[in-house]
XYZ file of C-alpha atoms in Angstrom:
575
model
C 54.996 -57.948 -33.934
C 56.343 -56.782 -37.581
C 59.618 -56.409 -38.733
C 60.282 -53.125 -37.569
C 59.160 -54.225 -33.512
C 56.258 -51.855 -33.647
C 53.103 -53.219 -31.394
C 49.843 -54.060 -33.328
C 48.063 -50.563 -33.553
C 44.094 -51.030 -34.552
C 43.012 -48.352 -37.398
C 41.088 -45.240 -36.588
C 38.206 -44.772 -38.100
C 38.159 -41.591 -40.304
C 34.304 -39.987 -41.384
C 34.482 -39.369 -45.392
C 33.032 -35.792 -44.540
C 33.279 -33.330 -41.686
C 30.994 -32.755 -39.806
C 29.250 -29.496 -38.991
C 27.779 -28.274 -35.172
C 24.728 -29.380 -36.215
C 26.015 -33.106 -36.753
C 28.284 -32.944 -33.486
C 25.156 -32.158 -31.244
C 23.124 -34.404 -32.836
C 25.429 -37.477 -32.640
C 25.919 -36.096 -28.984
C 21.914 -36.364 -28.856
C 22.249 -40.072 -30.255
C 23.389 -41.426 -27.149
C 20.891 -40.614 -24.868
C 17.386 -40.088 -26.786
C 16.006 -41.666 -30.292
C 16.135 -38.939 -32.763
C 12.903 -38.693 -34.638
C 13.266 -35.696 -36.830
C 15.221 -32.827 -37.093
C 13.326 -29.648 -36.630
C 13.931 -26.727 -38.739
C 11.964 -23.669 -37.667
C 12.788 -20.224 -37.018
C 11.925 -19.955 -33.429
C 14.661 -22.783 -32.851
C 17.841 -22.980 -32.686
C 19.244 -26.956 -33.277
C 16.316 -28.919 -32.555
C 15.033 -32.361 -32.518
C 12.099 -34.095 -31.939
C 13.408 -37.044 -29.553
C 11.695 -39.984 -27.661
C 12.589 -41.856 -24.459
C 15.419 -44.573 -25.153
C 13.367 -46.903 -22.465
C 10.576 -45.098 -20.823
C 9.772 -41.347 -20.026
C 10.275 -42.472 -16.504
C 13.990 -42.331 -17.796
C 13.884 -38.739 -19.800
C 15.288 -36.740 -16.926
C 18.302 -38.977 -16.046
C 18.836 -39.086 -20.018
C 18.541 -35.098 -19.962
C 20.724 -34.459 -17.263
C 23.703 -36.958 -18.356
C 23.320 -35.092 -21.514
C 23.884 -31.477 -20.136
C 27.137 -33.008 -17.938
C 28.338 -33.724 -21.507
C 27.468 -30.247 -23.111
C 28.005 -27.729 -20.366
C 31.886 -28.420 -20.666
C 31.366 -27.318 -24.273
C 28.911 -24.132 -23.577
C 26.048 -25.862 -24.504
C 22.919 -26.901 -22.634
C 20.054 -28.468 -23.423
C 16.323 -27.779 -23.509
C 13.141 -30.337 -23.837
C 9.714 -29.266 -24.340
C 6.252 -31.197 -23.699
C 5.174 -32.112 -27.135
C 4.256 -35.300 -29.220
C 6.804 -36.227 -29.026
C 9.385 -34.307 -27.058
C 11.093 -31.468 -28.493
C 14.779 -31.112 -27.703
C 16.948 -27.752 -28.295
C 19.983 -27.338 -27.437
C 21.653 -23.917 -27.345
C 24.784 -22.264 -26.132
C 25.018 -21.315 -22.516
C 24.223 -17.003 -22.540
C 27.339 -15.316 -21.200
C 26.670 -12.851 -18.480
C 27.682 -9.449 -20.353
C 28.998 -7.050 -17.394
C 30.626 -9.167 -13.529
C 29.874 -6.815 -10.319
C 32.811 -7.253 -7.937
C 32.286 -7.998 -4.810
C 33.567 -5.465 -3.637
C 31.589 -2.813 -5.960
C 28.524 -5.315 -4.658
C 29.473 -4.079 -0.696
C 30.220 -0.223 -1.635
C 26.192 -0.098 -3.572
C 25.140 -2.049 -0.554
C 26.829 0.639 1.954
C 25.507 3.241 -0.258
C 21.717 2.466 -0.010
C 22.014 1.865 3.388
C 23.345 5.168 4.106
C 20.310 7.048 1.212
C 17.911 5.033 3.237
C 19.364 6.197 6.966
C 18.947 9.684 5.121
C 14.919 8.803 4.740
C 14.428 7.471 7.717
C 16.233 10.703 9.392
C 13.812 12.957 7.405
C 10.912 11.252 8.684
C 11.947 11.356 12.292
C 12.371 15.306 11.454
C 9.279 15.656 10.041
C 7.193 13.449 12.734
C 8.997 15.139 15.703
C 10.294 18.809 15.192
C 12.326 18.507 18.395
C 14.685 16.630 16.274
C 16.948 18.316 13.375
C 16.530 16.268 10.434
C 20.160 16.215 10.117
C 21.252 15.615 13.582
C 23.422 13.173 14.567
C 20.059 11.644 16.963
C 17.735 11.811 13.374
C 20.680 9.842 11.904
C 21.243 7.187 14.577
C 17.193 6.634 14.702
C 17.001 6.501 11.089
C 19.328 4.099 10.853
C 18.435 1.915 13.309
C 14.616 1.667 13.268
C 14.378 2.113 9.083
C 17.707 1.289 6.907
C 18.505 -1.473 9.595
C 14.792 -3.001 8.983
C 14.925 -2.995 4.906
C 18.409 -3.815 4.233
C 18.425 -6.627 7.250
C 15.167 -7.978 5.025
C 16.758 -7.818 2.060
C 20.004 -9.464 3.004
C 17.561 -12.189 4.748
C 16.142 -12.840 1.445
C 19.249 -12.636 -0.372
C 20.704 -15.461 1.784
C 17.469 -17.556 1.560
C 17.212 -17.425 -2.097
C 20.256 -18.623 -2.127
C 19.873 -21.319 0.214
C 16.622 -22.244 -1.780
C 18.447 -22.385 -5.358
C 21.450 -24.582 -4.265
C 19.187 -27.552 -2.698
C 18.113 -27.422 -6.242
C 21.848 -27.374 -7.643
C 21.043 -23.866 -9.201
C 23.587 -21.132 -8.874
C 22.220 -17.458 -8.398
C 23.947 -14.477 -7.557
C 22.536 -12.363 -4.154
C 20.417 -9.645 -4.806
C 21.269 -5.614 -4.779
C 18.987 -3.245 -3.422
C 18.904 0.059 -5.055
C 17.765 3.232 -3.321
C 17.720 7.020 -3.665
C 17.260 9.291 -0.850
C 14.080 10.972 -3.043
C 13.246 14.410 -1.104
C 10.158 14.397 1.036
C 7.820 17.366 1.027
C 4.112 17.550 1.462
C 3.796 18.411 -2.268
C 5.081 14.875 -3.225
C 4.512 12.021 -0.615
C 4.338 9.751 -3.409
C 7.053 7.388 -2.729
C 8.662 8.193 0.906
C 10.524 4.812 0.941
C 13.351 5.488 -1.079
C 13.737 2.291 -2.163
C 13.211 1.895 -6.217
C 14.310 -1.565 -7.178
C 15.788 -4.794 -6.000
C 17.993 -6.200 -8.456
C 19.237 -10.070 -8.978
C 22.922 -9.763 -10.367
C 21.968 -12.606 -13.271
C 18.881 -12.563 -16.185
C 16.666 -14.954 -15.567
C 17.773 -17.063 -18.768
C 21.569 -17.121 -17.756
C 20.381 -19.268 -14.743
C 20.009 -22.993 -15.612
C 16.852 -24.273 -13.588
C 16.903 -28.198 -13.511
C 12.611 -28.146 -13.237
C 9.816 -25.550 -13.229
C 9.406 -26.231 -9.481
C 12.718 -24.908 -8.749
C 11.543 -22.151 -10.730
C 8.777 -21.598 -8.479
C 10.477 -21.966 -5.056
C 13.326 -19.515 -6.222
C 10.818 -16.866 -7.546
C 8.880 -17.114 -4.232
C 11.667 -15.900 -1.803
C 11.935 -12.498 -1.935
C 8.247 -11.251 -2.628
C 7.407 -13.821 0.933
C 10.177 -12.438 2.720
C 9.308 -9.214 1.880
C 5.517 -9.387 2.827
C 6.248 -11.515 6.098
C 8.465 -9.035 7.781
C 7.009 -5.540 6.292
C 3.907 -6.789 8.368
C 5.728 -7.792 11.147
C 7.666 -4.797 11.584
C 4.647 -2.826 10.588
C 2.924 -4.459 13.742
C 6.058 -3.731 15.803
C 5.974 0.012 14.422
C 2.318 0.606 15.622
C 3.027 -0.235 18.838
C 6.376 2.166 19.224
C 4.671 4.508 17.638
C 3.180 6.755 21.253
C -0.286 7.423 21.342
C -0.337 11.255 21.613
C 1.502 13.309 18.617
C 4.851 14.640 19.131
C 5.708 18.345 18.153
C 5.034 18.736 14.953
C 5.669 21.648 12.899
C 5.646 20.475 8.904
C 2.698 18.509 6.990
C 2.469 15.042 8.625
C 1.917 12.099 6.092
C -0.333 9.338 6.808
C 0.645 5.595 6.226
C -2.870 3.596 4.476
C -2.153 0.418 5.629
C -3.432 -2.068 4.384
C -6.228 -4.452 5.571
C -4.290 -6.923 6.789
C -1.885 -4.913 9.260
C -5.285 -2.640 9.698
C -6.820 -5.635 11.169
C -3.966 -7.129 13.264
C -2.874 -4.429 14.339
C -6.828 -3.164 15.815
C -6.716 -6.810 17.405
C -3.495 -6.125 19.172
C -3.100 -2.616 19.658
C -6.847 -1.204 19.359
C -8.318 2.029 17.309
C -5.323 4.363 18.175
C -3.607 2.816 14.745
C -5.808 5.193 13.085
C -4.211 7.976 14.797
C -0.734 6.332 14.790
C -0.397 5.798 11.025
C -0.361 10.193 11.157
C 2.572 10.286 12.869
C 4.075 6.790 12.381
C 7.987 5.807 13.545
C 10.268 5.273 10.898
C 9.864 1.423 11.417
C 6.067 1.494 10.723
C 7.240 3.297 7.642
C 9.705 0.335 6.803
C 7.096 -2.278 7.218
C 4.839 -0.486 5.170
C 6.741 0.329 2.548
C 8.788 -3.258 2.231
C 4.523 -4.558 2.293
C 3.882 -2.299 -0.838
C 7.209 -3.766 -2.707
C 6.263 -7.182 -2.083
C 2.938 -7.424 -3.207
C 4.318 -5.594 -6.137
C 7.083 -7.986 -6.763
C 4.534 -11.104 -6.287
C 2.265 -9.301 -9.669
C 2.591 -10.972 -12.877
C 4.582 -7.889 -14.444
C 7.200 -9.381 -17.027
C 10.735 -10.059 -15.474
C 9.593 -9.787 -12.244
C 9.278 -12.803 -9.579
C 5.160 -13.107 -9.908
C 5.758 -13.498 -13.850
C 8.828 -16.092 -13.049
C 6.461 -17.747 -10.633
C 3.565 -17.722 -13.377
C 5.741 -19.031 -16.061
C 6.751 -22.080 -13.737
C 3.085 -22.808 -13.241
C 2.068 -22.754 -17.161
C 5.531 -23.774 -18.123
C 8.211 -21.970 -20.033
C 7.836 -23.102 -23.159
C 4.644 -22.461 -23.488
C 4.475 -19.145 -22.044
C 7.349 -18.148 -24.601
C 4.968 -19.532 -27.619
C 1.770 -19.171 -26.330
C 0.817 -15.537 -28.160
C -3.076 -15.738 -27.375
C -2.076 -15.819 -24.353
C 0.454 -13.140 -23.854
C -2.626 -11.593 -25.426
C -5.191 -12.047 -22.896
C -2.488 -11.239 -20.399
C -1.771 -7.557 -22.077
C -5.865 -6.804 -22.199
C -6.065 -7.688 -18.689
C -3.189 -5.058 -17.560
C -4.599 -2.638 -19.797
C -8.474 -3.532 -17.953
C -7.003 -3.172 -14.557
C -4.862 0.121 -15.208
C -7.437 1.792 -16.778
C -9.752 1.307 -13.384
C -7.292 1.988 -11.568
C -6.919 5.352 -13.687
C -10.876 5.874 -13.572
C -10.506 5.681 -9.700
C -8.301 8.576 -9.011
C -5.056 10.671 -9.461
C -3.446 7.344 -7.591
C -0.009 8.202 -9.077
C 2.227 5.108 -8.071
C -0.174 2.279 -9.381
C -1.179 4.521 -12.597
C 2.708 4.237 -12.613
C 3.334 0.280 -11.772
C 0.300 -0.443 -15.159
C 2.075 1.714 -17.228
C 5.365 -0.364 -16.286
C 3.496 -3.194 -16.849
C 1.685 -2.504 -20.246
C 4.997 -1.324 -21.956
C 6.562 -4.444 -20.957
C 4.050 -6.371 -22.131
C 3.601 -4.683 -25.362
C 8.193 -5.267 -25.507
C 7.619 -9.059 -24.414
C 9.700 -10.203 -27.397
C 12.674 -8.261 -25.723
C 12.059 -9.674 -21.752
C 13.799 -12.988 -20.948
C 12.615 -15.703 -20.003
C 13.545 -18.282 -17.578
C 15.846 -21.472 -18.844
C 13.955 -24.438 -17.424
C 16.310 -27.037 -18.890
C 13.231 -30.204 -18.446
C 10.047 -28.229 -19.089
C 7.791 -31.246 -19.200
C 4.786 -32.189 -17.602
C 6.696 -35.508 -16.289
C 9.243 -33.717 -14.525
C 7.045 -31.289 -12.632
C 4.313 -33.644 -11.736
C 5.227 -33.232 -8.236
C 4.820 -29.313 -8.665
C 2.948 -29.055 -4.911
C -0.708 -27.727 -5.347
C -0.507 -25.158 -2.813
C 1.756 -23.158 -4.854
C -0.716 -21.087 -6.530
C -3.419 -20.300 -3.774
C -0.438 -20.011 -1.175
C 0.505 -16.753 -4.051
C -3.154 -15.910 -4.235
C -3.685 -15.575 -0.401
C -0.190 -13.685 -0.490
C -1.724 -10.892 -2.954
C -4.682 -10.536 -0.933
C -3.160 -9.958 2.526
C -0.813 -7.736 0.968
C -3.252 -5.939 -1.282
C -2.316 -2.319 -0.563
C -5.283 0.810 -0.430
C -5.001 2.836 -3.429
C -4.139 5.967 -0.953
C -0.383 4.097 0.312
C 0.325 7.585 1.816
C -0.985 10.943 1.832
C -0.408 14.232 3.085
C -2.935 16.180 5.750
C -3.545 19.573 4.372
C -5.435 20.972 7.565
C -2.933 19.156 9.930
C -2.622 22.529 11.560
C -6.136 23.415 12.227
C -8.264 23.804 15.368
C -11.913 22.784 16.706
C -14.289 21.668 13.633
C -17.394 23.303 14.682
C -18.790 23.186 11.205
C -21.836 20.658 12.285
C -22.756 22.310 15.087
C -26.462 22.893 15.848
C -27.872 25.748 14.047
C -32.050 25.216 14.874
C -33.166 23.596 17.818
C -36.896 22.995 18.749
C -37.636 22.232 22.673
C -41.394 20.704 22.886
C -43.885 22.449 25.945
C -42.783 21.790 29.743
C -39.799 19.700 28.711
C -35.837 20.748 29.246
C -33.584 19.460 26.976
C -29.583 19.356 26.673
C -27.744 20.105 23.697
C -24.661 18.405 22.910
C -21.620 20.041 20.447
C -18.704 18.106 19.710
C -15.219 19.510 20.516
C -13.174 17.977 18.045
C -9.968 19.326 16.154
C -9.845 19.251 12.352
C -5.935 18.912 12.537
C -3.694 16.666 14.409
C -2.645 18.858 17.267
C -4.607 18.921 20.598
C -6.635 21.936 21.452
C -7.273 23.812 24.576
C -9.086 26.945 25.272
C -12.469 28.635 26.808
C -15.955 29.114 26.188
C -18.715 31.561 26.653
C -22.364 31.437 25.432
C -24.407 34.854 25.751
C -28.207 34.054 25.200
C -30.215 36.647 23.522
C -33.917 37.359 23.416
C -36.904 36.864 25.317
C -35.052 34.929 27.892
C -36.502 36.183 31.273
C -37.561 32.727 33.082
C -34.963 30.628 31.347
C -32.425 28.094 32.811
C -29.719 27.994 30.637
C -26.048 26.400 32.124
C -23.134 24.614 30.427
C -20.634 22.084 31.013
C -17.010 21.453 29.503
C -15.484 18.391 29.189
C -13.491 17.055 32.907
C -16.341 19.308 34.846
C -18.470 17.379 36.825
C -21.650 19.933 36.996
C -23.405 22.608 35.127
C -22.475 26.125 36.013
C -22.876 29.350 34.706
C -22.207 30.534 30.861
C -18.540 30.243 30.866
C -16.123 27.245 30.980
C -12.819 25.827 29.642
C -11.523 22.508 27.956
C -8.410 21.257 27.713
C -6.286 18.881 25.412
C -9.021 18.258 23.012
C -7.877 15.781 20.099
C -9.307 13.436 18.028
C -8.363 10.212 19.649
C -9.503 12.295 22.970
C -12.159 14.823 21.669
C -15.193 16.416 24.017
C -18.335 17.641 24.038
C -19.485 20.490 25.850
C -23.363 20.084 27.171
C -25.853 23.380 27.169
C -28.648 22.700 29.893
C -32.210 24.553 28.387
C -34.793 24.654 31.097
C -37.773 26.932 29.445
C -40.254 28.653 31.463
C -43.800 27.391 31.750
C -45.963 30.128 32.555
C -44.726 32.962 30.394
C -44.373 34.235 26.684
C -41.308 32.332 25.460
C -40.379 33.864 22.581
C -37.561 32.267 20.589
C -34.048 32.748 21.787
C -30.748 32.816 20.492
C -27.297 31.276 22.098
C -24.321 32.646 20.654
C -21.019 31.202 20.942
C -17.690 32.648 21.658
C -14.639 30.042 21.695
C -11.297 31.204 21.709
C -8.553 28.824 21.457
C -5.097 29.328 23.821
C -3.493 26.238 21.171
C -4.038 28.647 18.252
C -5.097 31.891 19.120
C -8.279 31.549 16.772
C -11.935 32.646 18.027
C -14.310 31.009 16.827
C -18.465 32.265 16.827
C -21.580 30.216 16.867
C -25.186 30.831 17.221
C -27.813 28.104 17.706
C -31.663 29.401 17.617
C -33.572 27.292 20.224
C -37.551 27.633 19.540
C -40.218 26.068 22.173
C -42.938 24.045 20.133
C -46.920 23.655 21.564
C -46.503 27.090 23.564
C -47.590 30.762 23.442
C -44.896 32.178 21.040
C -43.817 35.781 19.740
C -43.978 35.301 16.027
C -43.217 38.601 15.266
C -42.992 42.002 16.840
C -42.010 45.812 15.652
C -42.041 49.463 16.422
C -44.875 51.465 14.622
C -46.285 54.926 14.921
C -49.555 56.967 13.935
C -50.931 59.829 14.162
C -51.357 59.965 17.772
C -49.345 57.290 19.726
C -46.021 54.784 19.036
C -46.787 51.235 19.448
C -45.604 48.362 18.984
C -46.861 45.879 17.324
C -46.593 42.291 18.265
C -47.670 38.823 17.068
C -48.778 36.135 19.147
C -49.140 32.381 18.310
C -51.441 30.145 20.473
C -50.422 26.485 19.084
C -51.910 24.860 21.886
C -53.080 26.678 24.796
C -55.297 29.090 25.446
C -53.020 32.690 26.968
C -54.468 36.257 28.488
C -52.340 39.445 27.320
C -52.034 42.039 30.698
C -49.734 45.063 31.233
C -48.188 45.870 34.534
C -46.296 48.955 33.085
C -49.214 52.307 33.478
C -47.430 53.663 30.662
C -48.370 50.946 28.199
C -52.254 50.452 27.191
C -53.647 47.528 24.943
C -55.673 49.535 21.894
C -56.494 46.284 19.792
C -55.542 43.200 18.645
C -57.086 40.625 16.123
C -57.447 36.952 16.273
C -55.237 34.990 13.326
C-alpha cells in the first residue's frame, strides 16, 4: 500500500492506434480461427481466409461460439468451402416493415372470407338451385373450400415453424393472400383465388445454422400443400354425386392430374371423368392447393424449390456460381418456350415468364444466410432429399389444361357419326346399332321414329330403344340418356329373298322433350350379291310412256314378269 492508502491497481494496457471495424472483427476472429489472409474483393464484405484452430472436426463449435459473440453486436458470421475456408462476417439485415399481429389476423380473416366468396360462386355455378349469394352458397363455400385451404395453410404455417425451431431458427408464419377473381366461362383461368403465400421474413434475414436446415424448412409448405390438395381432392370426388345437378351457366372442368386421376379411378371408378364437370367446391380446393404446390416445389428464384436447390448445391456457390445461373436461365427459357409451342396454356406461359424475369433480375433476389456453408457441416445432408423432391414434382405434375370451360355443355344427342351407307350381304339380316349419346352435360330424353323409303315391300324392318326388352314397330322412346349412362337404339333389317330389293332408305326423326330440338337422319341400306334396281325413270315416245328400269344380276340368275295387264315388257338389253 502507498502513502496515500490506495490498493495496488495493475496498468491497462492502451493500443498506440485505434482501431477500425475491420481490426475489431478481426481480433474478434483471432480467438476462434487462424487468420490466414485478409481478403479484399468486391463481392465481400470483411473477409478472411481462416483455418481450423485444432481440426475441422472443431470449425462448427468455433463458428457458432463466434456468432454468440457477434450477434449481440449485429453481426454474424459466414464461412464458405474453400482452400482454405473463407470467413465473412456481415451485419445482421434489419427487417424493413413489422406486420402486427393483429394486421396478420385481419389479412388472414380477409382471405378467408374472398375465398368463402369463390367457393360460393362455384356452388352457384355447379348447382343453379343455389343463389350464388345465398346465405346456403356461403355456408358451403366456406366450409367445404376456404375451411380446406386456409386449415392447410395454417397446418403448414405451424409445421414450418415447428421444423425451424428444432433447428434453433426463428421464422415468422406464413400469410396467404387471395382475391375473390370473378369467374365466368370467358376466363376459367385461375378459379382458386388464391395468388400467393407469403413468409413474413426474406430469406437472408433468417440465420440458418446448416444447409440441411435449409432444406427441411423449404420443404414444408410445398409437401403440405401437395399431401392434402390430393387428399381432399380424393375426398372431393367422392362427394361430388354421380348425376349432374341443375345447371344453368358454363360448367368448368377440373384436369386433374395423373396422380389423383389414378387414385381416384382405383377408389371411386370412371365416373371421376364425369365428376371433375361438375366438381364440389372441395375437389376444387384439392386441386387447386395440388397446382400451388408443385408450383412452389419449382426451382423459380425466391421460391421454396430454389431455397431447397440452393441447400443442395450450397449457398455460396449458387450466389457465385454465374455459369450456372446460366444454364439455369437457358433451361427456363427451353421449357417455356415448349410450353408456349404447345398451346394458348395461359397460367404456365405465365409461371415461365415469372420465372425468366427473375432469373434474368437474380442479382436483385436474396438469397438464403446459411451461416456454416461447408461441405463438413452438411455431410449428414440425408440422400433422399432430392429424389423424395423429384418424386414430389412428378405426382404433382399438373396437365397443361388445369381447368377449362365446356362450350357445348348445353347441347343434346351427338348423332354426327351415325351410319350414313350400310351394305347387307344376300339372305343375311343384320342389326344396326346408333349411339344415343349427348354432346353436353345434361341428360336427354325424347322419341324416335324411322320411316323407310323405297322398294321396301318384303322387308322386316323393327327398332328398339334403350330399357325395351324387344323389337317393335318404327317408333320408340329413350329416356335419361347421358354420357356416363348413354344408349343405343338397335334397327332390325330382315331383307327379302325372293324379290327385287332395290336399295332403301331409313330416315330418322328424333325429337328431344330435354331440349325441344328435332333432329333428322337418313341411313341408305343396300343388299350386296342380289338382283338390284340400279336405276329406273319415266320416259316417253312416240307411241307409249315407259319406264325405264335397270337391273343388276351380281350373282344370280332372275326372270322379269308383269302381273299388272296394263303394263307390257317391249325390250330390254343385257349389260
Amino acid at each position: 500500500m502507498d502513502v496515500l492508502g490506495e490498493p495496488d491497481v495493475p496498468a491497462l494496457r492502451l493500443e498506440r492506434k485505434a482501431w477500425n471495424q475491420r481490426d475489431f472483427l478481426e481480433q474478434l476472429t483471432e480467438e476462434h480461427f487462424v487468420i490466414i489472409s485478409e481478403i479484399n474483393e468486391p463481392q465481400y464484405g470483411f473477409a478472411w481466409m481462416v483455418d481450423a484452430v485444432y481440426s475441422d472436426d472443431n470449425v462448427a463449435i468455433s463458428l457458432e461460439e463466434l456468432r454468440l459473440k457477434l450477434a449481440p453486436l449485429g453481426w454474424v458470421p459466414n464461412l464458405e468451402d474453400d482452400e482454405p475456408y473463407i470467413l465473412e462476417i456481415s451485419p445482421i439485415r434489419v427487417r424493413n416493415a413489422v406486420i402486427r399481429n393483429g394486421t396478420q389476423v385481419f389479412l388472414w380473416l380477409l382471405s378467408f372470407i374472398f375465398l368463402t366468396i369463390i367457393g360460393a360462386g362455384w356452388i352457384g355455378r355447379v348447382n343453379s338451385s343455389i343463389d350464388s349469394s345465398s346465405f346456403e352458397a356461403l355456408r358451403i363455400g366456406g366450409i367445404e373450400y376456404a375451411l380446406p385451404v386456409m386449415g392447410t395453410i395454417a397446418l403448414a404455417s405451424f409445421l414450418r415453424r415447428l421444423v425451424a425451431n428444432s433447428y434453433g431458427v426463428k421464422v415468422d408464419h406464413l400469410l396467404p393472400i387471395s382475391i375473390p377473381f370473378p369467374i365466368s366461362g370467358l376466363s376459367p383461368i385461375w378459379p382458386f383465388g388464391l395468388i400467393g403465400i407469403l413468409q413474413l421474413r426474406r430469406i437472408d434475414e433468417i440465420q440458418f445454422p446448416n444447409r440441411i436446415s435449409l432444406a427441411y424448412v423449404s420443404l414444408v409448405l410445398p409437401f403440405t400443400l401437395i399431401f392434402s390438395g390430393i387428399g381432399f381432392a380424393l375426398a372431393g370426388l367422392h362427394f361430388t354425386p354421380t348425376n349432374p345437378l341443375p345447371i344453368e351457366e358454363i360448367p368448368f372442368v377440373l384436369d386433374l392430374n395423373w396422380f389423383t386421376e389414378l387414385i381416384g379411378s382405383l377408389l371411386i371408378g370412371e365416373s371421376i371423368i364425369f365428376r371433375t364437370q361438375w366438381a364440389s367446391p372441395m375437389l376444387l380446393a384439392g386441386h387447386g392447393m395440388t397446382i400451388v404446390g408443385f408450383i412452389l416445389l419449382l426451382p423459380i428464384p425466391n421460391f421454396p424449390g430454389d431455397h431447397l436447390y440452393t441447400a443442395i448445391r450450397g449457398a455460396a456457390k449458387w450466389a457465385t456460381e454465374t455459369s450456372e445461373q446460366a444454364q439455369l436461365l437457358l433451361f427456363t427459357v427451353v421449357i417455356a418456350l415448349l410450353v408456349n409451342l404447345q398451346g394458348q396454356y395461359w397460367l404456365w406461359i405465365a409461371i415461365g415468364s415469372l420465372a425468366i424475369w427473375r432469373r434474368f433480375q437474380s442479382d436483385s433476389i436474396p438469397v438464403p444466410l446459411v451461416i456454416n456453408d461447408t461441405d463438413i457441416a452438411n455431410s449428414s445432408m440425408p440422400s433422399w432429399i432430392t429424389p423424395v423432391a423429384v418424386v414430389m414434382l412428378i405426382i404433382a405434375l399438373p396437365t397443361y389444361d388445369v381447368n377449362y370451360s365446356i362450350e357445348d355443355w348445353d347441347e343434346d344427342l351427338d348423332i354426327e357419326e351415325w351410319v350414313v351407307n350400310h351394305d347387307i350381304l344376300f339372305g343375311n339380316n343384320s342389326t344396326l346399332e346408333y349411339p344415343l349419346i349427348p354432346k353436353g352435360v345434361l341428360d336427354s330424353s325424347g322419341s324416335i321414329h324411322v320411316s323407310p323409303s323405297g322398294v321396301i315391300e318384303g322387308w322386316v324392318i323393327e327398332i328398339m330403344c334403350p330399357g325395351e326388352d324387344n323389337f317393335s314397330g318404327l317408333d320408340c322412346n329413350y329416356s335419361d340418356i347421358s354420357q356416363r349412362s348413354p344408349g343405343k337404339l338397335l334397327i332390325k333389317l330382315e331383307p327379302p329373298s325372293d324379290s327385287i330389293t332395290g336399295i332403301i332408305q331409313l330416315n330418322f326423326e328424333l325429337h328431344s322433350t330435354s331440349s325441344g330440338i328435332t333432329f333428322y337422319h337418313q341411313t341408305t341400306v343396300n343388299v350386296l350379291g342380289s338382283v338390284r334396281i340400279l336405276g329406273e325413270g319415266w320416259y316417253s315416245n312416240e307411241e307409249n310412256h315407259c319406264v325405264e328400269m335397270v337391273v343388276g344380276l351380281e350373282s344370280l340368275p332372275a326372270n322379269i314378269t308383269l302381273n299388272d295387264p296394263m303394263w307390257t315388257i317391249v325390250g330390254g338389253e343385257t349389260h
